[in-house]
Short mmCIF file of C-alpha atoms in Angstrom, two decimals:
data_model
loop_
_atom_site.label_atom_id
_atom_site.label_comp_id
_atom_site.label_asym_id
_atom_site.label_seq_id
_atom_site.Cartn_x
_atom_site.Cartn_y
_atom_site.Cartn_z
CA MET Q 299 -92.67 -48.77 -39.44
CA ALA Q 300 -94.36 -48.76 -42.88
CA PHE Q 301 -98.04 -47.80 -41.26
CA ILE Q 302 -96.53 -45.31 -39.82
CA ASN Q 303 -95.09 -44.07 -42.38
CA ILE Q 304 -98.04 -43.91 -45.18
CA ILE Q 305 -100.09 -41.98 -42.98
CA MET Q 306 -97.56 -39.17 -43.23
CA GLY Q 307 -97.17 -39.34 -46.58
CA LEU Q 308 -101.05 -38.88 -47.53
CA VAL Q 309 -101.93 -36.39 -44.87
CA ALA Q 310 -98.62 -34.04 -46.12
CA ALA Q 311 -97.67 -35.01 -48.89
CA VAL Q 312 -98.37 -31.70 -50.04
CA LEU Q 313 -97.88 -28.05 -48.69
CA VAL Q 314 -101.31 -26.34 -48.15
CA VAL Q 315 -100.75 -23.00 -49.55
CA THR Q 316 -103.87 -20.92 -47.15
CA GLY Q 317 -102.54 -17.08 -48.49
CA ILE Q 318 -103.97 -15.90 -44.97
CA LYS Q 319 -102.86 -12.25 -45.06
CA LYS Q 320 -101.53 -10.47 -42.62
CA ASP Q 321 -103.42 -8.00 -40.64
CA THR Q 322 -101.66 -5.07 -39.39
CA PRO Q 323 -103.39 -3.99 -35.69
CA ASP Q 324 -104.80 -0.66 -35.52
CA PRO Q 325 -102.83 1.08 -33.05
CA SER Q 326 -105.82 4.07 -32.34
CA ALA Q 327 -108.19 0.79 -31.62
CA GLU Q 328 -108.81 -0.43 -28.43
CA LYS Q 329 -106.70 -3.19 -26.62
CA THR Q 330 -108.16 -6.07 -26.33
CA PRO Q 331 -107.34 -9.32 -24.38
CA SER Q 332 -105.52 -12.26 -26.02
CA VAL Q 333 -108.08 -14.55 -26.46
CA GLU Q 334 -109.57 -16.54 -29.29
CA VAL Q 335 -112.69 -16.25 -30.10
CA GLY Q 336 -115.37 -18.61 -28.73
CA VAL Q 337 -113.13 -19.65 -25.77
CA ILE Q 338 -112.79 -19.37 -21.57
CA LYS Q 339 -109.99 -17.34 -21.47
CA PRO Q 340 -107.61 -19.85 -20.47
CA LYS Q 341 -106.01 -18.99 -16.26
CA ILE Q 342 -102.59 -18.39 -16.88
CA ASP Q 343 -101.63 -20.22 -13.93
CA ARG Q 344 -97.84 -20.22 -13.89
CA SER Q 345 -94.31 -19.95 -14.61
CA PHE Q 346 -92.74 -21.86 -17.61
CA ASP Q 347 -89.02 -23.07 -16.49
CA PHE Q 348 -87.16 -25.70 -18.89
CA GLU Q 349 -84.68 -25.49 -16.72
CA LYS Q 350 -86.47 -27.36 -14.14
CA MET Q 351 -89.06 -28.89 -16.05
CA LYS Q 352 -85.69 -31.45 -17.35
CA LYS Q 353 -85.35 -31.93 -14.43
CA LYS Q 354 -87.99 -34.32 -13.61
CA LEU Q 355 -86.34 -36.24 -16.19
CA PRO Q 356 -84.87 -39.13 -13.92
CA LYS Q 357 -88.15 -39.87 -11.99
CA LEU Q 358 -90.32 -39.96 -15.55
CA ALA Q 359 -87.68 -42.65 -16.15
CA GLU Q 360 -88.62 -44.29 -13.08
CA LYS Q 361 -92.02 -44.19 -13.70
CA PRO Q 362 -93.46 -47.38 -16.38
CA PHE Q 363 -94.82 -45.88 -19.42
CA LYS Q 364 -98.98 -45.92 -19.57
CA LYS Q 365 -100.29 -45.77 -22.57
CA GLN Q 366 -102.54 -42.76 -23.36
CA ASP Q 367 -106.83 -43.95 -23.53
CA LYS Q 368 -108.15 -42.73 -27.00
CA LYS Q 369 -110.54 -39.14 -27.06
CA THR Q 370 -111.48 -39.75 -30.52
CA ASN Q 371 -114.50 -41.40 -31.20
CA LYS Q 372 -115.56 -44.18 -33.70
CA PHE Q 373 -117.25 -41.59 -36.40
CA LEU Q 374 -114.00 -40.22 -37.13
CA ALA Q 375 -111.50 -42.43 -36.13
CA GLU Q 376 -113.88 -44.58 -38.90
CA LEU Q 377 -112.63 -41.51 -41.18
CA ASN Q 378 -110.78 -42.69 -44.49
CA TYR Q 379 -107.78 -40.14 -45.41
CA ASP Q 380 -110.16 -37.48 -48.26
CA LYS Q 381 -113.46 -37.28 -45.35
CA TYR Q 382 -110.71 -36.48 -42.55
CA SER Q 383 -109.06 -33.64 -45.21
CA HIS Q 384 -112.28 -32.25 -45.60
CA ILE Q 385 -111.89 -31.10 -42.17
CA ARG Q 386 -110.44 -27.05 -42.08
CA PHE Q 387 -109.33 -25.33 -39.93
CA LEU Q 388 -111.46 -21.92 -40.54
CA PRO Q 389 -108.63 -19.55 -41.10
CA GLU Q 390 -110.17 -15.91 -39.30
CA LYS Q 391 -109.82 -18.53 -35.49
CA THR Q 392 -105.75 -18.66 -36.08
CA PHE Q 393 -104.37 -17.46 -33.23
CA TRP Q 394 -101.89 -14.80 -33.07
CA ARG Q 395 -103.76 -13.02 -36.13
CA ASP Q 396 -105.71 -10.43 -34.86
CA GLU Q 397 -102.59 -9.51 -33.11
CA GLY Q 398 -100.85 -9.12 -35.98
CA SER Q 399 -98.08 -11.79 -35.34
CA THR Q 400 -95.21 -12.93 -37.98
CA PHE Q 401 -95.71 -16.13 -36.27
CA GLN Q 402 -99.21 -17.89 -36.24
CA LEU Q 403 -101.12 -21.00 -35.09
CA GLN Q 404 -103.48 -23.65 -36.73
CA PHE Q 405 -104.24 -26.82 -34.98
CA MET Q 406 -105.42 -30.33 -36.78
CA HIS Q 407 -108.30 -31.71 -35.68
CA PRO Q 408 -108.52 -35.33 -34.12
CA GLY Q 409 -110.04 -38.69 -36.87
CA TYR Q 410 -109.09 -40.74 -39.27
CA LEU Q 411 -105.41 -42.65 -37.83
CA TYR Q 412 -104.96 -39.50 -35.73
CA ASP Q 413 -106.36 -39.49 -31.63
CA GLY Q 414 -107.41 -36.16 -30.11
CA ASN Q 415 -105.43 -36.66 -26.77
CA LEU Q 416 -102.25 -33.69 -27.61
CA THR Q 417 -101.82 -31.60 -24.70
CA LEU Q 418 -101.11 -27.78 -26.15
CA HIS Q 419 -99.70 -24.87 -24.13
CA GLN Q 420 -98.94 -21.49 -25.54
CA ILE Q 421 -96.01 -19.49 -23.49
CA ILE Q 422 -96.78 -15.38 -23.13
CA ASP Q 423 -94.18 -13.35 -21.90
CA GLY Q 424 -93.41 -16.22 -19.76
CA LYS Q 425 -96.09 -17.65 -18.28
CA VAL Q 426 -98.02 -20.58 -19.97
CA SER Q 427 -101.65 -20.99 -20.41
CA HIS Q 428 -104.08 -24.28 -21.67
CA ILE Q 429 -105.00 -24.45 -25.48
CA PHE Q 430 -108.28 -25.94 -25.11
CA TYR Q 431 -110.22 -27.69 -27.70
CA ASN Q 432 -113.07 -25.76 -29.46
CA LYS Q 433 -114.86 -27.20 -32.69
CA ASP Q 434 -115.59 -23.72 -33.57
CA TYR Q 435 -112.53 -23.35 -34.81
CA PHE Q 436 -113.19 -25.99 -37.25
CA ASP Q 437 -115.46 -25.29 -40.96
CA PHE Q 438 -116.97 -29.32 -40.67
CA SER Q 439 -119.69 -28.55 -43.77
CA GLN Q 440 -117.99 -30.40 -46.81
CA LEU Q 441 -118.59 -33.48 -43.79
CA GLU Q 442 -121.61 -34.77 -42.40
CA LEU Q 443 -121.22 -35.40 -38.66
CA THR Q 444 -123.46 -38.70 -37.76
CA GLU Q 445 -122.03 -37.89 -33.82
CA GLU Q 446 -121.64 -35.69 -30.63
CA LEU Q 447 -117.99 -34.60 -30.70
CA PRO Q 448 -116.31 -36.07 -27.32
CA PRO Q 449 -116.80 -33.40 -25.18
CA ASN Q 450 -113.15 -34.18 -23.96
CA LEU Q 451 -111.41 -33.87 -27.15
CA GLY Q 452 -107.85 -32.41 -27.72
CA TYR Q 453 -105.67 -31.37 -31.15
CA SER Q 454 -104.34 -34.01 -32.84
CA GLY Q 455 -101.52 -31.20 -33.77
CA PHE Q 456 -100.86 -28.02 -35.08
CA LYS Q 457 -98.97 -25.84 -37.95
CA ILE Q 458 -97.46 -22.85 -37.95
CA HIS Q 459 -97.83 -20.24 -40.67
CA TYR Q 460 -94.90 -17.49 -41.32
CA PRO Q 461 -94.57 -14.89 -44.80
CA ILE Q 462 -92.51 -17.06 -45.80
CA ASN Q 463 -93.13 -16.67 -49.97
CA THR Q 464 -94.06 -13.06 -49.39
CA ASP Q 465 -94.48 -10.52 -47.39
CA GLU Q 466 -98.23 -10.01 -47.65
CA PHE Q 467 -99.99 -13.63 -47.08
CA THR Q 468 -98.38 -16.29 -44.04
CA ASP Q 469 -98.36 -19.23 -45.25
CA GLU Q 470 -97.77 -23.30 -43.74
CA PHE Q 471 -94.35 -24.21 -43.02
CA ALA Q 472 -93.43 -26.63 -40.23
CA VAL Q 473 -96.30 -29.79 -38.98
CA PHE Q 474 -96.16 -31.72 -35.63
CA GLN Q 475 -98.29 -33.89 -36.06
CA GLY Q 476 -98.49 -37.45 -35.18
CA ALA Q 477 -96.25 -39.96 -32.99
CA SER Q 478 -92.54 -37.64 -32.72
CA TYR Q 479 -93.16 -36.77 -36.84
CA PHE Q 480 -92.78 -32.99 -37.93
CA ARG Q 481 -92.07 -31.32 -41.79
CA ILE Q 482 -90.72 -28.49 -42.21
CA VAL Q 483 -90.11 -26.59 -45.87
CA SER Q 484 -88.43 -23.38 -47.35
CA LYS Q 485 -89.04 -20.77 -49.12
CA GLY Q 486 -90.48 -21.81 -52.73
CA GLN Q 487 -90.98 -25.56 -50.84
CA ILE Q 488 -93.77 -28.15 -50.65
CA TYR Q 489 -94.04 -30.62 -48.28
CA GLY Q 490 -91.46 -33.96 -48.67
CA LEU Q 491 -89.63 -35.71 -46.12
CA SER Q 492 -90.40 -35.81 -42.79
CA ASN Q 493 -88.69 -35.66 -39.38
CA ARG Q 494 -88.67 -37.59 -35.88
CA GLY Q 495 -87.79 -36.91 -32.14
CA ILE Q 496 -86.43 -39.77 -31.92
CA SER Q 497 -86.10 -44.03 -33.40
CA ILE Q 498 -86.06 -46.58 -31.29
CA ASN Q 499 -85.09 -50.34 -32.68
CA THR Q 500 -86.09 -49.30 -36.65
CA GLY Q 501 -84.89 -51.60 -39.10
CA LEU Q 502 -84.29 -54.85 -36.39
CA SER Q 503 -86.09 -57.80 -37.82
CA SER Q 504 -84.94 -59.19 -33.99
CA VAL Q 505 -87.40 -56.21 -31.84
CA LYS Q 506 -90.78 -54.35 -32.86
CA GLU Q 507 -90.04 -50.19 -33.21
CA GLU Q 508 -91.52 -48.10 -31.84
CA PHE Q 509 -93.00 -44.87 -32.05
CA PRO Q 510 -92.76 -42.57 -29.16
CA GLU Q 511 -94.57 -39.78 -29.07
CA PHE Q 512 -94.85 -36.37 -28.89
CA ARG Q 513 -97.36 -36.06 -25.51
CA GLU Q 514 -97.13 -32.26 -24.80
CA PHE Q 515 -96.29 -28.56 -26.59
CA TRP Q 516 -95.09 -25.88 -25.25
CA ILE Q 517 -95.34 -23.42 -27.87
CA GLU Q 518 -94.28 -19.39 -27.16
CA LYS Q 519 -94.95 -16.51 -28.97
CA PRO Q 520 -92.48 -14.78 -30.63
CA SER Q 521 -92.49 -10.61 -30.23
CA THR Q 522 -93.76 -8.59 -33.11
CA ASN Q 523 -90.62 -8.83 -35.63
CA SER Q 524 -88.75 -11.69 -34.12
CA LYS Q 525 -87.45 -13.96 -37.08
CA SER Q 526 -87.62 -17.16 -34.74
CA ILE Q 527 -90.20 -19.38 -32.94
CA THR Q 528 -89.64 -21.38 -30.44
CA VAL Q 529 -91.40 -25.04 -29.50
CA TYR Q 530 -91.11 -27.78 -26.32
CA ALA Q 531 -91.87 -30.64 -26.50
CA LEU Q 532 -92.41 -33.56 -23.47
CA LEU Q 533 -91.41 -36.68 -25.52
CA ASP Q 534 -93.44 -40.50 -23.95
CA GLY Q 535 -92.78 -43.71 -25.10
CA GLU Q 536 -92.06 -47.08 -23.88
CA SER Q 537 -88.28 -47.53 -23.59
CA ILE Q 538 -88.06 -43.10 -23.26
CA VAL Q 539 -88.53 -40.17 -22.32
CA GLY Q 540 -87.86 -36.59 -22.96
CA TYR Q 541 -87.74 -33.07 -23.33
CA TYR Q 542 -87.82 -31.57 -26.65
CA LYS Q 543 -86.80 -27.55 -27.41
CA PHE Q 544 -86.78 -26.32 -31.09
CA ILE Q 545 -85.92 -22.75 -32.23
CA LEU Q 546 -87.47 -22.44 -35.88
CA SER Q 547 -86.62 -19.55 -38.18
CA PRO Q 548 -88.01 -19.14 -41.66
CA SER Q 549 -86.36 -18.22 -44.02
CA LYS Q 550 -85.53 -19.56 -47.77
CA VAL Q 551 -83.29 -22.07 -46.15
CA THR Q 552 -85.32 -22.91 -42.89
CA GLU Q 553 -83.66 -23.46 -40.20
CA ILE Q 554 -83.87 -25.03 -36.87
CA GLU Q 555 -82.32 -25.56 -33.71
CA VAL Q 556 -82.86 -28.74 -31.58
CA HIS Q 557 -81.58 -29.47 -28.07
CA ALA Q 558 -82.73 -32.90 -26.86
CA GLU Q 559 -82.18 -33.90 -23.03
CA VAL Q 560 -84.16 -37.85 -22.87
CA ALA Q 561 -83.74 -40.19 -20.14
CA LEU Q 562 -83.86 -44.12 -21.29
CA ARG Q 563 -86.82 -46.26 -19.19
CA LYS Q 564 -84.94 -49.63 -20.34
CA PRO Q 565 -82.90 -50.90 -22.50
CA VAL Q 566 -82.77 -50.33 -25.96
CA GLN Q 567 -80.86 -52.76 -29.50
CA LYS Q 568 -81.08 -49.53 -31.71
CA LEU Q 569 -80.95 -45.44 -31.25
CA GLY Q 570 -82.02 -43.09 -33.32
CA ILE Q 571 -80.61 -40.21 -33.45
CA ALA Q 572 -81.98 -36.82 -35.75
CA PRO Q 573 -84.28 -39.85 -37.32
CA LEU Q 574 -85.24 -38.28 -41.07
CA THR Q 575 -87.89 -40.58 -43.44
CA SER Q 576 -88.55 -40.28 -46.24
CA MET Q 577 -89.97 -42.26 -49.97
CA PHE Q 578 -87.72 -43.50 -53.18
CA PHE Q 579 -89.75 -45.55 -55.45
CA TYR Q 580 -87.41 -45.61 -58.44
CA GLY Q 581 -85.15 -42.84 -60.42
CA GLU Q 582 -82.53 -42.78 -62.89
CA ASN Q 583 -80.70 -44.70 -61.41
CA SER Q 584 -83.08 -48.03 -60.73
CA ARG Q 585 -82.79 -51.22 -62.13
CA GLY Q 586 -85.43 -53.14 -64.58
CA LYS Q 587 -88.32 -51.42 -65.68
CA LYS Q 588 -90.74 -47.92 -64.65
CA LEU Q 589 -93.11 -48.05 -62.22
CA SER Q 590 -95.90 -45.67 -63.46
CA LEU Q 591 -96.03 -43.33 -66.47
CA TYR Q 592 -93.67 -40.62 -64.18
CA PRO Q 593 -89.57 -40.53 -65.33
CA GLU Q 594 -88.56 -40.24 -61.97
CA VAL Q 595 -90.69 -40.48 -58.05
CA HIS Q 596 -88.96 -39.74 -55.04
CA ASP Q 597 -89.21 -37.40 -51.69
CA SER Q 598 -85.38 -38.13 -51.85
CA ASP Q 599 -82.74 -39.68 -54.25
CA GLY Q 600 -79.67 -39.69 -51.90
CA LEU Q 601 -77.59 -40.00 -48.36
CA LEU Q 602 -75.00 -37.23 -48.45
CA LEU Q 603 -72.85 -37.89 -45.31
CA GLN Q 604 -69.18 -35.68 -43.78
CA ASP Q 605 -66.47 -36.92 -41.77
CA ASP Q 606 -63.02 -35.72 -40.32
CA ASN Q 607 -61.78 -37.52 -43.85
CA GLN Q 608 -64.74 -37.96 -46.19
CA VAL Q 609 -67.81 -37.17 -48.13
CA ILE Q 610 -69.50 -39.65 -49.11
CA TRP Q 611 -73.06 -39.46 -51.58
CA ARG Q 612 -75.38 -42.65 -51.53
CA PRO Q 613 -78.13 -42.78 -53.59
CA LEU Q 614 -81.34 -44.22 -52.92
CA GLU Q 615 -82.86 -47.35 -53.84
CA ASN Q 616 -86.20 -49.33 -53.34
CA PRO Q 617 -84.38 -52.26 -52.92
CA ASN Q 618 -85.48 -56.27 -53.17
CA LYS Q 619 -85.28 -56.57 -49.28
CA PRO Q 620 -85.48 -54.38 -46.22
CA THR Q 621 -81.40 -53.05 -45.71
CA THR Q 622 -80.09 -51.41 -43.31
CA ASP Q 623 -75.95 -50.07 -44.05
CA ALA Q 624 -73.77 -47.99 -41.93
CA PHE Q 625 -71.25 -45.37 -42.59
CA VAL Q 626 -68.66 -45.05 -39.44
CA ALA Q 627 -67.77 -41.53 -38.24
CA SER Q 628 -65.54 -41.07 -35.43
CA ARG Q 629 -66.70 -37.74 -35.96
CA ILE Q 630 -69.61 -36.52 -37.65
CA LYS Q 631 -69.67 -33.28 -39.45
CA GLY Q 632 -73.22 -33.81 -40.67
CA PHE Q 633 -76.21 -36.19 -42.60
CA GLY Q 634 -79.28 -35.99 -44.75
CA LEU Q 635 -81.43 -37.17 -47.35
CA LEU Q 636 -81.46 -34.64 -50.05
CA GLN Q 637 -83.79 -33.76 -53.78
CA ARG Q 638 -80.76 -33.41 -55.81
CA ASP Q 639 -82.69 -33.43 -58.89
CA ARG Q 640 -84.19 -30.51 -59.36
CA GLU Q 641 -85.07 -30.47 -62.71
CA PHE Q 642 -88.99 -31.00 -63.29
CA SER Q 643 -89.09 -33.16 -66.14
CA SER Q 644 -86.78 -35.54 -64.30
CA TYR Q 645 -90.36 -36.42 -62.94
CA GLU Q 646 -93.25 -34.85 -64.83
CA ASP Q 647 -95.61 -34.29 -62.26
CA ILE Q 648 -97.70 -31.38 -62.35
CA ASP Q 649 -99.80 -32.66 -59.10
CA MET Q 650 -97.04 -33.71 -57.16
CA ASN Q 651 -94.12 -31.26 -57.55
CA TYR Q 652 -91.26 -33.20 -57.09
CA HIS Q 653 -88.01 -31.39 -57.80
CA LEU Q 654 -89.77 -28.57 -54.54
CA ARG Q 655 -88.93 -31.00 -52.54
CA PRO Q 656 -86.93 -29.97 -49.41
CA SER Q 657 -83.75 -31.78 -48.36
CA THR Q 658 -82.44 -32.30 -45.28
CA TRP Q 659 -79.16 -32.11 -43.72
CA VAL Q 660 -78.36 -32.42 -39.63
CA GLU Q 661 -75.08 -30.63 -38.06
CA PRO Q 662 -74.03 -31.82 -34.89
CA ILE Q 663 -74.31 -28.90 -32.51
CA GLY Q 664 -71.11 -30.06 -30.47
CA GLU Q 665 -69.16 -33.43 -29.93
CA TRP Q 666 -71.42 -36.67 -30.67
CA GLY Q 667 -68.55 -38.98 -30.21
CA SER Q 668 -67.77 -41.99 -32.87
CA GLY Q 669 -70.78 -44.05 -33.94
CA SER Q 670 -72.54 -43.99 -37.33
CA VAL Q 671 -74.72 -43.07 -39.80
CA GLN Q 672 -77.66 -45.91 -39.95
CA LEU Q 673 -79.57 -45.85 -43.50
CA TYR Q 674 -82.24 -48.45 -44.00
CA ARG Q 675 -84.58 -48.57 -46.50
CA PHE Q 676 -87.45 -51.46 -47.15
CA PRO Q 677 -89.50 -52.18 -50.80
CA THR Q 678 -92.23 -50.55 -51.46
CA LYS Q 679 -94.78 -50.67 -54.32
CA GLN Q 680 -96.78 -47.37 -53.26
CA GLU Q 681 -95.00 -44.00 -53.63
CA THR Q 682 -97.03 -43.14 -50.74
CA GLU Q 683 -95.18 -44.88 -48.48
CA ASP Q 684 -92.34 -43.41 -46.49
CA ASN Q 685 -89.47 -46.15 -46.91
CA VAL Q 686 -86.23 -45.02 -46.17
CA THR Q 687 -84.75 -43.33 -42.76
CA ALA Q 688 -81.37 -42.08 -41.85
CA PHE Q 689 -80.18 -40.77 -38.65
CA TRP Q 690 -77.72 -41.52 -36.02
CA VAL Q 691 -76.48 -44.49 -33.93
CA PRO Q 692 -73.55 -43.63 -30.63
CA ASP Q 693 -70.98 -46.17 -30.56
CA SER Q 694 -71.71 -45.72 -26.38
CA VAL Q 695 -74.97 -46.31 -25.45
CA PRO Q 696 -76.97 -43.86 -22.75
CA GLU Q 697 -77.27 -45.36 -18.75
CA ILE Q 698 -81.32 -46.64 -18.20
CA LYS Q 699 -82.60 -44.18 -16.46
CA LYS Q 700 -79.98 -40.81 -16.70
CA PRO Q 701 -80.35 -38.05 -18.76
CA PHE Q 702 -78.33 -38.05 -22.24
CA SER Q 703 -78.42 -34.89 -23.93
CA PHE Q 704 -77.60 -34.27 -26.91
CA SER Q 705 -78.52 -30.80 -30.28
CA TYR Q 706 -77.87 -30.10 -33.40
CA LYS Q 707 -78.82 -28.44 -36.37
CA LEU Q 708 -80.81 -28.75 -39.40
CA PHE Q 709 -81.51 -26.74 -42.71
CA PHE Q 710 -83.86 -27.01 -45.60
CA PRO Q 711 -82.19 -26.75 -48.25
CA SER Q 712 -82.83 -26.72 -52.34
CA GLU Q 713 -79.30 -27.64 -52.80
CA LYS Q 714 -76.27 -29.18 -50.65
CA TYR Q 715 -72.99 -29.14 -51.41
CA ILE Q 716 -69.72 -29.07 -48.89
CA SER Q 717 -67.71 -26.70 -50.82
CA ASP Q 718 -67.03 -25.07 -53.76
CA SER Q 719 -63.73 -26.68 -54.46
CA LEU Q 720 -65.14 -30.83 -54.11
CA ILE Q 721 -67.02 -31.64 -56.60
CA PRO Q 722 -70.54 -33.12 -56.22
CA VAL Q 723 -71.86 -36.34 -57.71
CA ILE Q 724 -75.22 -35.08 -59.06
CA SER Q 725 -76.29 -38.13 -60.93
CA SER Q 726 -75.89 -41.96 -61.41
CA ARG Q 727 -77.27 -44.04 -63.67
CA ILE Q 728 -77.78 -47.89 -63.99
CA GLY Q 729 -78.01 -49.61 -66.89
CA ASP Q 730 -77.99 -53.93 -68.39
CA PRO Q 731 -75.96 -54.47 -71.09
CA ASP Q 732 -75.69 -57.69 -73.25
CA GLU Q 733 -73.29 -59.26 -71.51
CA GLU Q 734 -74.10 -61.76 -68.96
CA ASN Q 735 -73.53 -60.74 -65.26
CA THR Q 736 -72.70 -56.78 -65.92
CA MET Q 737 -73.90 -53.27 -65.35
CA GLN Q 738 -72.77 -50.60 -66.71
CA VAL Q 739 -72.55 -46.77 -64.74
CA ILE Q 740 -72.69 -43.45 -66.25
CA LEU Q 741 -71.92 -41.06 -63.26
CA ASP Q 742 -72.32 -37.33 -62.73
CA PHE Q 743 -70.10 -34.78 -61.73
CA LYS Q 744 -70.07 -30.93 -61.42
CA ASP Q 745 -67.69 -29.23 -62.41
CA GLN Q 746 -68.65 -25.83 -60.30
CA GLN Q 747 -64.94 -24.06 -60.81
CA GLU Q 748 -65.97 -25.13 -65.10
CA VAL Q 749 -62.30 -26.74 -64.98
CA PHE Q 750 -61.31 -29.48 -66.94
CA ASN Q 751 -57.91 -30.34 -66.24
CA SER Q 752 -58.12 -34.23 -68.53
CA GLU Q 753 -54.31 -34.81 -67.66
CA LYS Q 754 -54.73 -35.07 -64.10
CA TRP Q 755 -57.98 -36.01 -63.41
CA LYS Q 756 -58.37 -40.12 -62.98
CA LEU Q 757 -61.72 -41.70 -62.46
CA ILE Q 758 -60.94 -43.86 -59.81
CA ILE Q 759 -63.02 -47.69 -59.42
CA GLU Q 760 -63.09 -49.67 -55.52
CA THR Q 761 -64.60 -53.06 -55.82
CA ASP Q 762 -64.84 -56.39 -53.10
CA GLU Q 763 -64.08 -59.36 -54.58
CA SER Q 764 -66.58 -60.73 -56.20
CA THR Q 765 -67.10 -57.73 -58.10
CA GLU Q 766 -64.21 -56.84 -60.74
CA VAL Q 767 -64.61 -53.57 -63.54
CA ILE Q 768 -64.37 -55.16 -67.20
CA ASP Q 769 -63.22 -51.72 -68.73
CA ASN Q 770 -60.97 -48.86 -68.52
CA PRO Q 771 -63.21 -45.82 -66.71
CA GLU Q 772 -63.24 -42.72 -69.45
CA LEU Q 773 -63.73 -39.29 -68.44
CA SER Q 774 -65.10 -36.62 -70.73
CA VAL Q 775 -65.57 -32.83 -70.42
CA VAL Q 776 -69.61 -32.15 -71.08
CA ASN Q 777 -68.97 -27.72 -71.48
CA GLU Q 778 -72.94 -27.28 -72.41
CA ALA Q 779 -73.87 -28.41 -68.89
CA SER Q 780 -70.93 -27.79 -66.75
CA LYS Q 781 -70.43 -31.14 -65.73
CA VAL Q 782 -67.96 -33.91 -66.11
CA LYS Q 783 -69.28 -37.58 -66.63
CA GLY Q 784 -67.54 -40.69 -65.94
CA ASN Q 785 -68.54 -44.10 -67.58
CA PHE Q 786 -67.78 -47.83 -66.60
CA LYS Q 787 -68.26 -51.28 -66.27
CA ILE Q 788 -68.89 -53.74 -64.10
CA GLN Q 789 -69.16 -57.61 -64.27
CA TRP Q 790 -69.43 -59.89 -60.98
CA LYS Q 791 -69.14 -63.73 -59.80
CA LYS Q 792 -72.90 -65.77 -60.75
CA ASN Q 793 -73.17 -66.70 -57.14
CA MET Q 794 -72.72 -63.00 -55.71
CA LYS Q 795 -75.46 -61.52 -53.40
CA SER Q 796 -74.35 -58.10 -53.45
CA SER Q 797 -71.82 -56.47 -53.45
CA ASN Q 798 -70.44 -52.98 -52.93
CA ILE Q 799 -68.58 -50.16 -54.99
CA ARG Q 800 -67.46 -46.46 -54.81
CA ALA Q 801 -66.15 -44.40 -57.74
CA TYR Q 802 -64.95 -40.49 -57.03
CA LEU Q 803 -62.24 -38.77 -59.27
CA VAL Q 804 -58.85 -37.79 -58.44
CA GLU Q 805 -55.90 -35.45 -58.93
CA GLU Q 806 -51.93 -35.98 -58.51
CA ASP Q 807 -53.13 -38.82 -55.98
CA LYS Q 808 -55.58 -36.17 -53.89
CA VAL Q 809 -59.87 -37.15 -53.55
CA ILE Q 810 -61.53 -33.61 -55.30
CA SER Q 811 -65.26 -35.08 -55.75
CA GLU Q 812 -67.55 -36.29 -52.95
CA ILE Q 813 -67.19 -40.60 -52.68
CA TRP Q 814 -69.65 -42.60 -54.40
CA ASP Q 815 -71.39 -45.34 -53.35
CA TYR Q 816 -73.51 -47.79 -54.35
CA THR Q 817 -74.53 -51.80 -53.75
CA ILE Q 818 -75.02 -54.29 -56.00
CA GLU Q 819 -78.35 -56.51 -55.06
CA LEU Q 820 -78.99 -59.29 -56.77
#
């Protein structure tokens, strides 16, 4: 997993604002066919029927997985990241641009670690046509080509552009490239964490993790004034096959509706639904020395989850060893990896701009039943490696070769709070006092109503048998920042390896805040 995540971290660490100007078509101009320059006009040969397509799933699940042949030649495959990034898509070749569409497509060239075996189609007025590879769509002027490009190349991915930041220009807001990865931003954000179509055996030491791939896409051209675009995809892997439908709506808070129908080819030990992948190098809650010149380095700083009974906030960590935490839920309402700290001063990095990275919130459509939100983390020594994954694991494992459906919405906010009445945890600071086997914890709760009832509010601390609170928890209000500060110290037994702590605010025995959940690892 680390290898794949390094790739994603490098390729889309920063959103490239392309600044493609929206062209308004001249109604008096002569109408021309919808054919891109330099490409033989694709033959429109069939209608698109997603429901009919999904009926093929049982037969596809019966067939053994066949790994795709590599199409990228040696020269392209041996490019490093910097050289690969010199291959530029020409803005004037952008699909649907000359027709005045608000949604426009650009394609990603094969090379580096990305093969050119992706099959792309466009759907126009219900009819499907193939999108052929064309080297004339790209600028190779900064790259010395030492070999002829293979004639059977395809693309390695695609980007979707939309006037998300300004009405005058279209900016990239979505990219699909590599395995089942895709990245999304809202207005004013830059790329950070990734989404995946599915995860197989993530975080298990006994079996190798699998990375199924989106092998084929059908991209439906929206109507002129449409606010959303629909993308269909075929997922294929050693243990699973399936079809996906994405309805993408770019906005101040971009929203994606995901409908999936999958079938297992063979048993898997862990099936992860709606997986999110991110990076946490170190932050305000990290113990010990900082690992670079900057105060904090992370794409996300916490896991938020909600079920019928509680809302939990789990600060992320760069662990000492690979670790999986499971949060059991009988009726999950939502979960996500968030970047809550939006202050530039927390990061001080003018190149990476971590304060502009998106959060992602997953909201089930329909009932998902019982299961658990699982958080997998592994140690990293560099900020280019995604070391955090969160996903939903259902208790009920789908039957082999039997179609299994699930749907959910993805939101990409800059902030995420469950409600105005529930007080969120906005920061966690961890310190090591002089006393042996002790830890000082300072929590900031955002007082959204700006009302602090010191007589009725209490800070509750829950620990397991290996730890205890050694000082009375303190609560204080910081009026200037509209926040409530909780302060407590804990001590653990000498032979302890790990311990879980929870803290939250109550008023007359009613929980009024998120539950702060943290694991001490020694």
